[in-house]
Amino acid sequence: MNGNKLDMCGIIGYIGNKKSKDIIVDGLKRLEYRGYDSAGISTFESNSISTTKCKGKIVDLENKIDEGKHLGKIGIGHTRWATHGEPNLINAHPHNDSLNKFSLIHNGIIENHSSLRIFLEEKGVQFSSDTDTEVLVQFISYLYQSENLSFFETVKLALKEVIGTYGILVMCSDEPDRIIAARQGSPLTIGIGKNENYLASDISAIINFTRNIFFLDDGEIVEITSNDYKIKHIDHDNEINKEIKKIEYSLEQIEKGDFNHFMLKEIHYQPDAIYDSFRGRILNDGRIKLGGIEDYYDKIINSSNIYITACGTSWHAAQIGSYIFEELMSKPVKVEYASEFRYRNTPIDKNSLLIAISQSGETADTLAAIEKAKNVGALTLGIVNVVGSSIARETACGIYMHAGHEIGVASTKAFTSQVSVLILMGLFIAQNKNKKKCLQIASQLKKVPQIIKRILTLDDEIYKISKKFVQVNNFLYLGRGYQFPVALEGALKLKEISYIHAEGYPAAEMKHGPIALIDNNMPVVFIVTKNRFNKVLSNIQEVKSRGGKIICISTILSKELDNLCDHLVFIKDVEDMHTFILPLLTTIPLQLLAYHIAVLKGCNVDQPRNLAKSVTVE
């Protein structure tokens, strides 16, 4: 789980009785949100390996593929997010060995690639790319020739010498009826069909073809044919049995439908996602039932230290969660970036609770934080979206978000579902102690989907505001209390998809530095609620007096506020909502603001530059 760069590539393999090229290209299109620097495909053609790859997106690969070239029924495909070596044709996957006997695709980082490369070069191996992946396939080829082992045993032996992370698929022309796959720190899903099988880094790539799947765990290697599979561990020869699970969500849930972008669809899907997050968990009497953690209730409430760890958008949800837990439990809660928690000397022990939040359930830093907590005997609790993901399996207990598949790189419905689940967890913990308050908040949470539907009708109004700010270079987002993490999240959304520099701050901190940035060209977004309303008005006046352009997202309407704002988005009839609930509402206009500005700028909102959906290694 160690490394030093990002790698979020998408991989897919097929073995069966259909033309593999069609299935692989279809799957790559669904995986493109994981990486879109380059792409490639290898198939077996008359017992030899045929490979086509290109710089650019899947459509470029599709246009390059010669219809008469890839007719085989076994193949692998890859869409790349560059780590080792720049994004170009040479460094694109699949990588083949010098003899074109092996073809390999890889998600992850081989940390000892330099020493392996030196070893192989001394043996006369010549390399054609700068990638760590080519080092691995050349190493497998070298061992195959020198050790006289089977295809499966050769790959297994090679992986014993590898340091780093990988999800790999490998083909060998000497055994053209099978694919070898292995996982260490990078997700791999196996899909089971009738006389055909599938392999992918993400369920979305194969859901169009099969609903029956199982997941590889770290250290596992599988040999898969069209009608069978054999799983072992790289450290021993005992066969491993897996439970096959049926995926319930539909293909329509991961298609854009009538929306121009996945992100817009996912913004508009939030009423359903939030409803699904609490459906069946708020009982008829208003009490909360969370089956995934109820056996650990006593350990949770008696924890001496509580940490919440996450990355990116999930960290903002975690911050809101910490406010909720502190208010309900009267106990300090520390929120840590997983990348810091894993290395910092934190006072965590067997009496501690670590809550890990991740949409994908595969975030490498968060997995490492869980491992650190488990090593000292702490209770680990996961909040994830993807059923069967690594975090779901590695934590002692947890809560699924049930947000549905999220394709847009900039998270929207996952964020609000995370906040919804954190509210539920807080109420679950506190309901025996403060029944009346918890029942009231649960009742309000049930109203949120309908309120968000009403907020989404403000889309045209927010679009008109967005047109005013397409050309600006900087934004400031300010909020107080529970709205401070919302300000952080609003700023992150704008940065991610429009490439405009934006920062979120507590409103009161503006005077401690950021106020120096205010001029006639600086838009400042205030998130205004009843919490310290008069204090926020004073902050707005300070910006107004310095010429800043003021955009307000407000649940309160007053003449004074209306006079101060250049643009006011009013969320009506929610002033009596509890402060726990309001972040679910105020974040929606900020998502739409970021979306419209990015689209007006001509940015690719679903696939923003330099980003990918799931950070599966450090």
Coordinates of C-alpha atoms in Angstrom, one line a residue:
M1 CA 0.0 0.0 0.0
N2 CA 3.0 2.2 -0.2
G3 CA 3.9 4.4 -3.2
N4 CA 4.7 7.9 -4.3
K5 CA 2.3 8.8 -7.0
L6 CA -1.3 8.5 -8.1
D7 CA -2.6 5.6 -10.2
M8 CA -6.3 5.1 -10.9
C9 CA -6.3 3.2 -14.2
G10 CA -9.2 1.1 -15.4
I11 CA -8.7 -2.6 -16.5
I12 CA -11.0 -5.2 -18.0
G13 CA -10.6 -8.7 -19.4
Y14 CA -12.9 -11.2 -21.1
I15 CA -12.7 -14.9 -21.9
G16 CA -15.6 -16.7 -23.5
N17 CA -17.3 -17.3 -26.8
K18 CA -18.0 -13.7 -28.0
K19 CA -15.7 -11.3 -29.8
S20 CA -13.7 -9.9 -26.9
K21 CA -12.9 -6.6 -28.5
D22 CA -16.6 -5.5 -28.3
I23 CA -16.9 -6.3 -24.7
I24 CA -13.6 -4.7 -23.8
V25 CA -14.2 -1.4 -25.6
D26 CA -17.7 -1.2 -24.0
G27 CA -16.2 -1.8 -20.6
L28 CA -13.4 0.7 -21.1
K29 CA -15.9 3.4 -21.9
R30 CA -17.5 2.8 -18.5
L31 CA -14.0 2.8 -16.8
E32 CA -12.8 6.0 -18.6
Y33 CA -13.6 8.1 -15.5
R34 CA -10.7 6.2 -13.8
G35 CA -8.2 7.4 -16.3
Y36 CA -8.1 8.9 -19.8
D37 CA -4.5 9.6 -20.8
S38 CA -4.2 6.6 -23.1
A39 CA -5.8 3.2 -23.8
G40 CA -5.1 -0.1 -25.4
I41 CA -6.3 -3.7 -26.0
S42 CA -4.7 -7.1 -26.5
T43 CA -6.4 -10.2 -27.9
F44 CA -5.4 -13.7 -28.8
E45 CA -5.4 -14.2 -32.6
S46 CA -4.5 -17.7 -33.8
N47 CA -2.4 -18.3 -30.7
S48 CA -0.5 -15.0 -31.0
I49 CA -1.1 -11.8 -29.2
S50 CA -2.3 -8.8 -31.2
T51 CA -2.1 -5.4 -29.5
T52 CA -3.5 -1.9 -30.4
K53 CA -3.0 1.1 -28.2
C54 CA -3.0 4.9 -28.5
K55 CA -2.6 8.2 -26.6
G56 CA -6.0 9.8 -25.8
K57 CA -9.4 8.5 -24.9
I58 CA -11.3 5.3 -25.6
V59 CA -13.0 6.8 -28.7
D60 CA -9.4 7.3 -30.2
L61 CA -8.7 3.7 -29.5
E62 CA -12.0 2.6 -31.0
N63 CA -11.2 4.6 -34.2
K64 CA -7.7 3.0 -34.4
I65 CA -8.7 -0.6 -34.1
D66 CA -8.7 -2.4 -37.4
E67 CA -11.9 -4.4 -37.6
G68 CA -10.1 -7.4 -39.1
K69 CA -7.4 -7.4 -36.4
H70 CA -9.1 -8.1 -33.1
L71 CA -11.4 -11.0 -33.7
G72 CA -10.3 -13.2 -30.8
K73 CA -12.5 -14.4 -27.9
I74 CA -10.0 -13.7 -25.2
G75 CA -8.6 -10.2 -24.5
I76 CA -7.6 -7.5 -22.0
G77 CA -8.0 -3.7 -22.2
H78 CA -6.7 -0.7 -20.2
T79 CA -7.4 3.0 -19.8
R80 CA -4.5 4.8 -18.2
W81 CA -3.8 7.5 -15.7
A82 CA -0.1 8.2 -16.0
T83 CA 2.3 7.5 -13.2
H84 CA 5.6 6.2 -14.5
G85 CA 6.3 7.7 -17.9
E86 CA 4.5 10.4 -19.7
P87 CA 1.1 9.7 -21.3
N88 CA 2.0 8.7 -24.9
L89 CA 1.7 5.7 -27.2
I90 CA 4.9 3.9 -26.0
N91 CA 3.8 4.1 -22.3
A92 CA 0.2 3.1 -23.0
H93 CA -0.9 -0.4 -21.8
P94 CA -1.0 -3.3 -22.5
H95 CA 2.7 -3.9 -22.3
N96 CA 4.2 -6.9 -24.0
D97 CA 7.5 -8.6 -23.4
S98 CA 10.3 -8.6 -26.0
L99 CA 9.1 -11.9 -27.5
N100 CA 5.5 -10.9 -27.6
K101 CA 4.7 -14.0 -25.6
F102 CA 3.1 -12.1 -22.7
S103 CA 0.7 -9.1 -22.6
L104 CA 0.0 -7.4 -19.3
I105 CA -2.2 -4.6 -18.0
H106 CA -1.7 -3.0 -14.6
N107 CA -3.2 -0.6 -12.1
G108 CA -0.8 0.3 -9.3
I109 CA 2.9 1.1 -8.8
I110 CA 5.8 -1.3 -8.7
E111 CA 8.1 0.3 -6.3
N112 CA 11.2 -1.8 -6.9
H113 CA 10.9 -1.4 -10.7
S114 CA 14.3 0.3 -10.9
S115 CA 16.2 -2.6 -9.3
L116 CA 14.3 -5.1 -11.4
R117 CA 15.0 -3.1 -14.6
I118 CA 18.7 -3.0 -13.8
F119 CA 18.7 -6.8 -13.2
L120 CA 16.9 -7.4 -16.5
E121 CA 19.1 -5.1 -18.5
E122 CA 22.2 -6.9 -17.2
K123 CA 20.5 -10.1 -18.6
G124 CA 20.2 -8.4 -22.0
V125 CA 16.6 -7.4 -21.9
Q126 CA 15.8 -4.3 -23.9
F127 CA 13.0 -1.9 -22.8
S128 CA 10.8 0.2 -25.1
S129 CA 9.0 2.3 -22.5
D130 CA 9.5 4.2 -19.2
T131 CA 6.9 2.3 -17.3
D132 CA 7.1 0.1 -14.2
T133 CA 4.5 -2.1 -15.9
E134 CA 6.8 -3.1 -18.8
V135 CA 9.4 -4.0 -16.1
L136 CA 6.9 -6.5 -14.6
V137 CA 5.9 -8.2 -17.9
Q138 CA 9.6 -8.4 -18.9
F139 CA 10.4 -9.9 -15.5
I140 CA 7.6 -12.5 -15.9
S141 CA 9.0 -13.4 -19.4
Y142 CA 12.5 -13.8 -18.1
L143 CA 11.4 -16.1 -15.3
Y144 CA 9.2 -18.1 -17.7
Q145 CA 12.2 -18.8 -19.9
S146 CA 14.7 -19.5 -17.1
E147 CA 12.6 -21.4 -14.5
N148 CA 10.6 -23.7 -16.8
L149 CA 7.4 -23.1 -14.9
S150 CA 3.8 -23.0 -16.0
F151 CA 2.2 -19.6 -16.9
F152 CA 0.4 -19.5 -13.5
E153 CA 3.4 -20.5 -11.4
T154 CA 5.6 -18.0 -13.3
V155 CA 3.3 -15.1 -12.5
K156 CA 3.0 -16.2 -9.0
L157 CA 6.8 -16.4 -8.6
A158 CA 7.3 -13.0 -10.1
L159 CA 4.8 -11.4 -7.8
K160 CA 6.7 -12.7 -4.8
E161 CA 9.6 -10.5 -5.9
V162 CA 7.5 -7.4 -6.5
I163 CA 7.2 -4.6 -4.0
G164 CA 4.3 -2.2 -4.4
T165 CA 0.7 -2.3 -5.5
Y166 CA -1.0 -4.0 -8.4
G167 CA -4.1 -5.2 -10.0
I168 CA -2.9 -7.1 -13.1
L169 CA -4.3 -9.2 -15.9
V170 CA -1.8 -11.3 -17.9
M171 CA -2.1 -13.3 -21.1
C172 CA 0.4 -15.9 -22.5
S173 CA 0.5 -17.1 -26.1
D174 CA 1.6 -20.6 -24.9
E175 CA -1.6 -21.0 -22.9
P176 CA -4.2 -19.0 -25.0
D177 CA -7.2 -20.4 -23.1
R178 CA -6.7 -18.5 -19.8
I179 CA -6.0 -15.2 -18.2
I180 CA -4.1 -14.8 -14.9
A181 CA -5.1 -12.0 -12.6
A182 CA -3.7 -10.9 -9.2
R183 CA -4.3 -8.2 -6.7
Q184 CA -2.3 -6.3 -4.1
G185 CA -3.8 -3.0 -2.9
S186 CA -5.7 -2.3 -6.2
P187 CA -9.2 -3.6 -6.7
L188 CA -10.2 -6.5 -9.0
T189 CA -13.6 -7.9 -9.6
I190 CA -14.3 -11.2 -11.3
G191 CA -17.7 -11.6 -13.1
I192 CA -19.1 -15.0 -13.7
G193 CA -21.1 -15.9 -16.8
K194 CA -22.3 -19.0 -18.6
N195 CA -19.2 -20.3 -20.5
E196 CA -17.6 -16.9 -20.2
N197 CA -16.0 -14.9 -17.4
Y198 CA -15.0 -11.3 -16.9
L199 CA -12.4 -9.4 -15.0
A200 CA -12.4 -5.7 -14.2
S201 CA -11.1 -3.0 -11.8
D202 CA -14.7 -1.8 -11.3
I203 CA -18.1 -3.4 -11.4
S204 CA -19.4 -0.8 -13.8
A205 CA -17.3 -2.2 -16.6
I206 CA -19.0 -5.6 -16.6
I207 CA -22.5 -5.0 -15.1
N208 CA -23.9 -4.9 -18.7
F209 CA -22.8 -8.6 -19.1
T210 CA -23.2 -10.2 -15.7
R211 CA -24.5 -9.6 -12.2
N212 CA -22.7 -12.4 -10.5
I213 CA -19.3 -11.3 -9.1
F214 CA -16.7 -11.9 -6.5
F215 CA -13.8 -9.8 -5.4
L216 CA -10.1 -10.7 -5.1
D217 CA -8.4 -9.9 -1.8
D218 CA -4.8 -8.7 -1.4
G219 CA -2.3 -11.4 -2.2
E220 CA -4.7 -13.5 -4.2
I221 CA -4.0 -14.8 -7.7
V222 CA -6.6 -16.3 -10.0
E223 CA -6.3 -18.5 -13.1
I224 CA -9.5 -18.0 -15.1
T225 CA -10.8 -19.9 -18.2
S226 CA -14.1 -19.6 -20.0
N227 CA -15.9 -22.0 -17.7
D228 CA -13.7 -22.3 -14.6
Y229 CA -11.4 -20.5 -12.2
K230 CA -8.8 -21.3 -9.6
I231 CA -7.8 -19.0 -6.8
K232 CA -4.7 -19.2 -4.7
H233 CA -2.5 -16.9 -2.6
I234 CA 0.9 -16.0 -3.8
D235 CA 2.4 -17.2 -0.5
H236 CA 0.8 -20.7 -0.5
D237 CA -0.8 -23.4 -2.7
N238 CA -4.1 -23.8 -0.9
E239 CA -7.1 -23.2 -3.1
I240 CA -9.4 -20.3 -1.9
N241 CA -13.2 -20.4 -2.2
K242 CA -15.2 -17.2 -2.8
E243 CA -18.8 -16.3 -2.2
I244 CA -20.4 -15.1 -5.4
K245 CA -22.5 -12.0 -4.9
K246 CA -25.4 -10.7 -7.1
I247 CA -25.2 -7.0 -8.0
E248 CA -28.6 -5.4 -7.5
Y249 CA -28.3 -1.9 -9.1
S250 CA -29.3 -1.5 -12.7
L251 CA -27.4 -0.5 -15.8
E252 CA -29.6 2.6 -16.1
Q253 CA -28.2 3.8 -12.8
I254 CA -24.8 4.3 -14.4
E255 CA -26.0 5.7 -17.7
K256 CA -26.4 9.5 -18.3
G257 CA -30.0 9.2 -19.5
D258 CA -31.3 12.6 -20.6
F259 CA -28.6 14.6 -18.8
N260 CA -25.7 16.2 -20.6
H261 CA -23.2 15.0 -18.0
F262 CA -22.9 12.3 -15.3
M263 CA -22.2 15.0 -12.8
L264 CA -25.5 16.8 -13.5
K265 CA -27.4 13.5 -13.4
E266 CA -25.8 12.8 -10.0
I267 CA -26.6 16.2 -8.6
H268 CA -30.3 15.7 -9.6
Y269 CA -30.3 12.1 -8.3
Q270 CA -29.5 13.3 -4.7
P271 CA -33.1 13.2 -3.5
D272 CA -33.2 9.4 -4.4
A273 CA -29.6 8.8 -3.1
I274 CA -30.4 10.4 0.3
Y275 CA -33.7 8.6 0.6
D276 CA -31.9 5.3 -0.2
S277 CA -29.3 6.1 2.5
F278 CA -32.0 6.2 5.3
R279 CA -34.6 3.9 3.7
G280 CA -35.4 1.1 6.2
R281 CA -33.1 2.6 8.8
I282 CA -35.6 5.1 10.2
L283 CA -38.3 2.9 11.8
N284 CA -42.0 3.8 12.0
D285 CA -41.6 5.0 15.6
G286 CA -38.7 7.3 14.5
R287 CA -35.9 5.2 16.0
I288 CA -32.8 4.5 14.0
K289 CA -31.7 0.9 13.2
L290 CA -28.2 0.4 11.8
G291 CA -27.7 -3.4 11.6
G292 CA -24.0 -3.1 10.5
I293 CA -22.9 -1.5 13.7
E294 CA -25.5 -2.3 16.4
D295 CA -23.4 -5.3 17.7
Y296 CA -20.6 -2.7 18.4
Y297 CA -22.8 -0.1 20.1
D298 CA -21.2 -0.4 23.5
K299 CA -17.6 -0.2 22.1
I300 CA -18.5 2.8 20.0
I301 CA -20.0 4.9 22.8
N302 CA -17.3 3.8 25.3
S303 CA -14.4 4.7 23.0
S304 CA -11.9 6.9 24.7
N305 CA -10.6 8.4 21.4
I306 CA -12.7 8.9 18.2
Y307 CA -11.0 9.5 14.9
I308 CA -12.6 10.0 11.5
T309 CA -10.3 9.6 8.6
A310 CA -10.9 10.3 4.9
C311 CA -9.6 12.1 1.8
G312 CA -10.9 14.9 -0.4
T313 CA -14.7 15.3 -0.4
S314 CA -15.1 12.5 2.1
W315 CA -12.9 14.6 4.5
H316 CA -15.4 17.4 4.3
A317 CA -18.2 15.0 5.2
A318 CA -16.1 13.7 8.0
Q319 CA -15.7 17.2 9.4
I320 CA -19.5 17.6 9.5
G321 CA -19.7 14.2 11.1
S322 CA -17.3 15.3 13.9
Y323 CA -19.5 18.2 14.7
I324 CA -22.5 15.9 14.9
F325 CA -20.8 13.4 17.2
E326 CA -19.3 16.0 19.5
E327 CA -22.7 17.6 19.9
L328 CA -24.5 14.3 20.6
M329 CA -21.8 12.5 22.5
S330 CA -20.1 15.4 24.4
K331 CA -16.8 13.8 23.5
P332 CA -14.0 15.2 21.3
V333 CA -13.7 13.8 17.8
K334 CA -10.6 14.3 15.7
V335 CA -10.8 14.4 11.9
E336 CA -7.6 13.4 10.1
Y337 CA -6.6 13.3 6.5
A338 CA -5.9 9.6 5.9
S339 CA -2.6 10.5 4.3
E340 CA -1.5 12.3 7.5
F341 CA -3.0 9.8 9.9
R342 CA -1.1 6.8 8.5
Y343 CA 2.3 8.4 9.1
R344 CA 1.7 10.7 12.1
N345 CA 2.4 9.5 15.6
T346 CA -1.3 9.5 16.7
P347 CA -2.4 8.4 20.2
I348 CA -4.6 5.6 19.1
D349 CA -5.0 2.4 21.1
K350 CA -7.3 -0.5 21.7
N351 CA -9.9 1.8 23.3
S352 CA -10.1 4.0 20.3
L353 CA -12.6 4.1 17.4
L354 CA -11.5 4.8 13.8
I355 CA -14.3 5.7 11.4
A356 CA -13.1 5.5 7.8
I357 CA -15.1 7.2 5.0
S358 CA -14.6 6.5 1.3
Q359 CA -17.0 6.5 -1.6
S360 CA -15.1 3.8 -3.5
G361 CA -14.0 1.8 -0.5
E362 CA -10.6 1.4 -2.2
T363 CA -8.8 4.7 -1.2
A364 CA -5.2 3.6 -0.5
D365 CA -4.4 6.1 2.2
T366 CA -7.7 5.3 4.0
L367 CA -7.0 1.6 3.9
A368 CA -3.5 2.2 5.3
A369 CA -5.1 4.2 8.2
I370 CA -7.4 1.3 8.9
E371 CA -4.5 -1.1 9.0
K372 CA -2.6 1.2 11.4
A373 CA -5.7 1.3 13.7
K374 CA -6.2 -2.5 13.6
N375 CA -2.6 -3.1 14.4
V376 CA -3.1 -1.5 17.8
G377 CA -6.4 -3.1 18.4
A378 CA -8.7 -0.2 17.7
L379 CA -12.3 -0.7 16.6
T380 CA -12.6 0.2 12.9
L381 CA -15.8 1.3 11.2
G382 CA -16.3 1.9 7.5
I383 CA -18.7 4.2 5.7
V384 CA -18.5 3.2 2.0
N385 CA -20.7 3.1 -1.1
V386 CA -19.4 0.1 -2.9
V387 CA -20.6 -3.2 -1.5
G388 CA -17.8 -5.7 -1.0
S389 CA -15.0 -3.1 -1.4
S390 CA -11.7 -3.4 0.4
I391 CA -12.7 -1.0 3.2
A392 CA -16.0 -2.8 3.7
R393 CA -14.1 -6.0 4.1
E394 CA -11.2 -4.7 6.2
T395 CA -13.2 -2.9 8.9
A396 CA -14.8 -4.6 11.8
C397 CA -18.2 -3.1 11.2
G398 CA -19.8 -0.4 9.0
I399 CA -22.6 1.3 7.2
Y400 CA -23.2 1.2 3.4
M401 CA -24.3 4.6 1.9
H402 CA -26.5 3.0 -0.9
A403 CA -25.9 6.1 -3.0
G404 CA -25.8 4.2 -6.3
H405 CA -22.9 4.2 -8.7
E406 CA -21.2 7.5 -9.0
I407 CA -19.4 8.1 -12.3
G408 CA -18.6 11.9 -12.2
V409 CA -15.1 12.4 -10.9
A410 CA -16.2 15.4 -8.8
S411 CA -18.3 13.7 -6.0
T412 CA -21.8 15.1 -5.4
K413 CA -24.4 12.5 -4.4
A414 CA -21.8 10.5 -2.5
F415 CA -21.0 13.6 -0.4
T416 CA -24.6 14.2 0.7
S417 CA -25.2 10.5 1.2
Q418 CA -22.1 10.4 3.5
V419 CA -23.5 13.3 5.5
S420 CA -26.9 11.6 5.7
V421 CA -25.3 8.4 7.0
L422 CA -23.3 10.4 9.5
I423 CA -26.5 12.0 10.8
L424 CA -28.0 8.6 11.1
M425 CA -25.1 7.2 13.0
G426 CA -25.1 10.2 15.4
L427 CA -28.8 9.7 16.0
F428 CA -28.3 5.9 16.5
I429 CA -25.6 6.5 19.1
A430 CA -27.6 9.2 21.0
Q431 CA -31.2 8.0 20.7
N432 CA -31.2 6.2 24.1
K433 CA -29.8 9.3 25.8
N434 CA -31.8 12.1 24.1
K435 CA -34.8 10.4 22.5
K436 CA -36.9 13.5 21.8
K437 CA -34.2 15.4 20.0
C438 CA -33.2 12.4 17.9
L439 CA -36.8 11.8 16.9
Q440 CA -37.2 15.4 15.8
I441 CA -34.0 15.3 13.7
A442 CA -34.9 11.9 12.2
S443 CA -38.3 13.4 11.2
Q444 CA -36.6 16.3 9.5
L445 CA -34.1 14.1 7.7
K446 CA -37.0 12.2 6.1
K447 CA -38.2 15.5 4.5
V448 CA -34.8 16.3 2.9
P449 CA -35.4 14.5 -0.5
Q450 CA -38.5 16.6 -1.2
I451 CA -36.7 19.8 -0.1
I452 CA -33.8 19.1 -2.4
K453 CA -36.2 18.5 -5.3
R454 CA -37.4 22.1 -4.6
I455 CA -33.9 23.4 -4.4
L456 CA -33.1 21.9 -7.8
T457 CA -35.8 24.1 -9.4
L458 CA -33.4 27.0 -8.7
D459 CA -31.1 25.6 -11.4
D460 CA -32.0 28.3 -14.0
E461 CA -31.4 31.1 -11.5
I462 CA -28.0 29.6 -10.5
Y463 CA -27.1 29.3 -14.2
K464 CA -27.8 33.0 -14.7
I465 CA -25.5 33.8 -11.8
S466 CA -22.8 31.5 -13.1
K467 CA -22.7 33.4 -16.4
K468 CA -21.4 36.4 -14.5
F469 CA -18.3 34.7 -13.2
V470 CA -17.0 32.6 -16.0
Q471 CA -13.9 34.8 -16.5
V472 CA -12.8 35.2 -12.9
N473 CA -9.6 33.6 -11.6
N474 CA -10.4 33.3 -7.9
F475 CA -13.3 32.6 -5.6
L476 CA -13.7 32.7 -1.8
Y477 CA -16.2 30.6 0.1
L478 CA -17.2 31.5 3.7
G479 CA -19.4 29.8 6.2
R480 CA -19.8 29.4 10.0
G481 CA -20.2 26.3 12.1
Y482 CA -21.7 23.4 10.1
Q483 CA -21.5 25.5 7.0
F484 CA -17.7 25.9 7.2
P485 CA -17.1 22.3 5.8
V486 CA -19.8 23.1 3.2
A487 CA -17.7 26.2 2.2
L488 CA -14.7 23.9 1.8
E489 CA -16.7 21.5 -0.3
G490 CA -18.1 24.2 -2.5
A491 CA -14.6 25.6 -3.2
L492 CA -13.3 22.1 -3.9
K493 CA -16.1 21.5 -6.5
L494 CA -15.2 24.7 -8.3
K495 CA -11.5 23.9 -8.3
E496 CA -12.0 20.4 -9.5
I497 CA -14.1 21.0 -12.6
S498 CA -13.6 24.6 -13.6
Y499 CA -9.9 25.0 -12.7
I500 CA -10.6 28.3 -11.0
H501 CA -8.6 28.8 -7.8
A502 CA -11.0 28.8 -4.8
E503 CA -10.6 28.6 -1.1
G504 CA -13.0 27.9 1.8
Y505 CA -12.7 29.5 5.2
P506 CA -14.6 30.0 8.4
A507 CA -16.3 33.4 7.9
A508 CA -14.8 34.8 11.0
E509 CA -11.3 33.9 9.8
M510 CA -11.6 36.2 6.8
K511 CA -10.2 39.1 8.8
H512 CA -7.1 37.0 9.7
G513 CA -5.7 37.0 6.2
P514 CA -8.1 36.3 3.3
I515 CA -9.6 39.8 3.4
A516 CA -6.4 41.0 1.8
L517 CA -7.5 39.3 -1.4
I518 CA -10.8 41.2 -1.7
D519 CA -11.0 43.6 -4.6
N520 CA -13.6 44.5 -7.3
N521 CA -12.9 41.2 -9.2
M522 CA -13.2 38.8 -6.2
P523 CA -16.5 36.9 -5.9
V524 CA -17.2 35.7 -2.4
V525 CA -19.7 33.0 -1.7
F526 CA -21.4 33.2 1.7
I527 CA -23.4 30.3 3.1
V528 CA -25.9 31.9 5.4
T529 CA -28.1 30.2 8.0
K530 CA -29.7 31.2 11.3
N531 CA -26.5 30.2 13.1
R532 CA -24.9 33.6 14.1
F533 CA -26.8 35.3 11.4
N534 CA -25.8 38.8 12.5
K535 CA -22.1 37.9 12.7
V536 CA -22.3 36.7 9.1
L537 CA -24.0 39.9 8.1
S538 CA -21.0 41.8 9.5
N539 CA -18.7 39.7 7.5
I540 CA -20.7 40.4 4.3
Q541 CA -20.6 44.1 5.0
E542 CA -16.8 43.9 5.4
V543 CA -16.5 42.3 1.9
K544 CA -19.0 44.8 0.4
S545 CA -17.1 47.8 1.7
R546 CA -14.0 46.5 -0.2
G547 CA -15.7 46.0 -3.5
G548 CA -16.1 42.2 -3.5
K549 CA -18.9 40.6 -5.5
I550 CA -21.2 38.8 -3.0
I551 CA -23.1 35.6 -3.8
C552 CA -25.2 34.3 -0.9
I553 CA -26.7 30.9 -0.5
S554 CA -29.1 31.6 2.4
T555 CA -31.8 29.8 4.4
I556 CA -32.7 33.2 5.9
L557 CA -34.3 36.1 4.1
S558 CA -34.0 39.7 5.3
K559 CA -34.1 43.1 3.7
E560 CA -30.6 43.9 5.0
L561 CA -29.2 40.7 3.5
D562 CA -30.9 41.3 0.2
N563 CA -29.5 44.8 0.0
L564 CA -25.9 43.6 0.7
C565 CA -25.9 40.7 -1.8
D566 CA -25.1 41.0 -5.5
H567 CA -26.8 37.6 -6.0
L568 CA -29.0 35.8 -3.5
V569 CA -30.1 32.2 -3.8
F570 CA -32.8 31.7 -1.1
I571 CA -33.7 28.2 0.1
K572 CA -37.1 28.8 1.6
D573 CA -39.1 27.1 4.3
V574 CA -36.1 25.5 6.0
E575 CA -35.3 28.0 8.7
D576 CA -36.5 25.6 11.4
M577 CA -34.4 22.7 10.2
H578 CA -31.8 21.5 12.7
T579 CA -28.2 22.5 12.0
F580 CA -27.3 18.9 11.3
I581 CA -29.7 18.9 8.3
L582 CA -28.7 22.2 6.7
P583 CA -25.4 21.1 5.1
L584 CA -27.5 18.6 2.9
L585 CA -29.4 21.6 1.6
T586 CA -26.9 24.4 1.2
T587 CA -24.4 22.2 -0.7
I588 CA -26.8 21.7 -3.6
P589 CA -26.6 25.3 -5.0
L590 CA -22.8 25.2 -4.7
Q591 CA -22.7 22.0 -6.8
L592 CA -24.8 23.6 -9.5
L593 CA -22.8 26.9 -9.4
A594 CA -19.6 24.9 -10.0
Y595 CA -21.2 22.8 -12.7
H596 CA -22.5 25.7 -14.7
I597 CA -19.3 27.7 -14.5
A598 CA -17.3 24.7 -15.6
V599 CA -19.6 23.9 -18.6
L600 CA -19.7 27.6 -19.6
K601 CA -15.9 27.6 -19.6
G602 CA -15.9 24.5 -21.9
C603 CA -14.4 22.1 -19.3
N604 CA -15.0 18.4 -19.2
V605 CA -16.9 18.2 -15.9
D606 CA -17.0 14.4 -15.8
Q607 CA -13.3 13.9 -16.5
P608 CA -11.5 17.0 -15.2
R609 CA -7.8 17.2 -15.9
N610 CA -5.2 15.6 -13.6
L611 CA -8.0 13.9 -11.6
A612 CA -9.5 10.4 -11.5
K613 CA -12.3 9.0 -9.5
S614 CA -10.6 6.6 -7.2
V615 CA -7.1 7.1 -5.7
T616 CA -6.2 3.4 -5.3
V617 CA -2.6 3.9 -4.4
E618 CA -0.8 6.7 -2.6

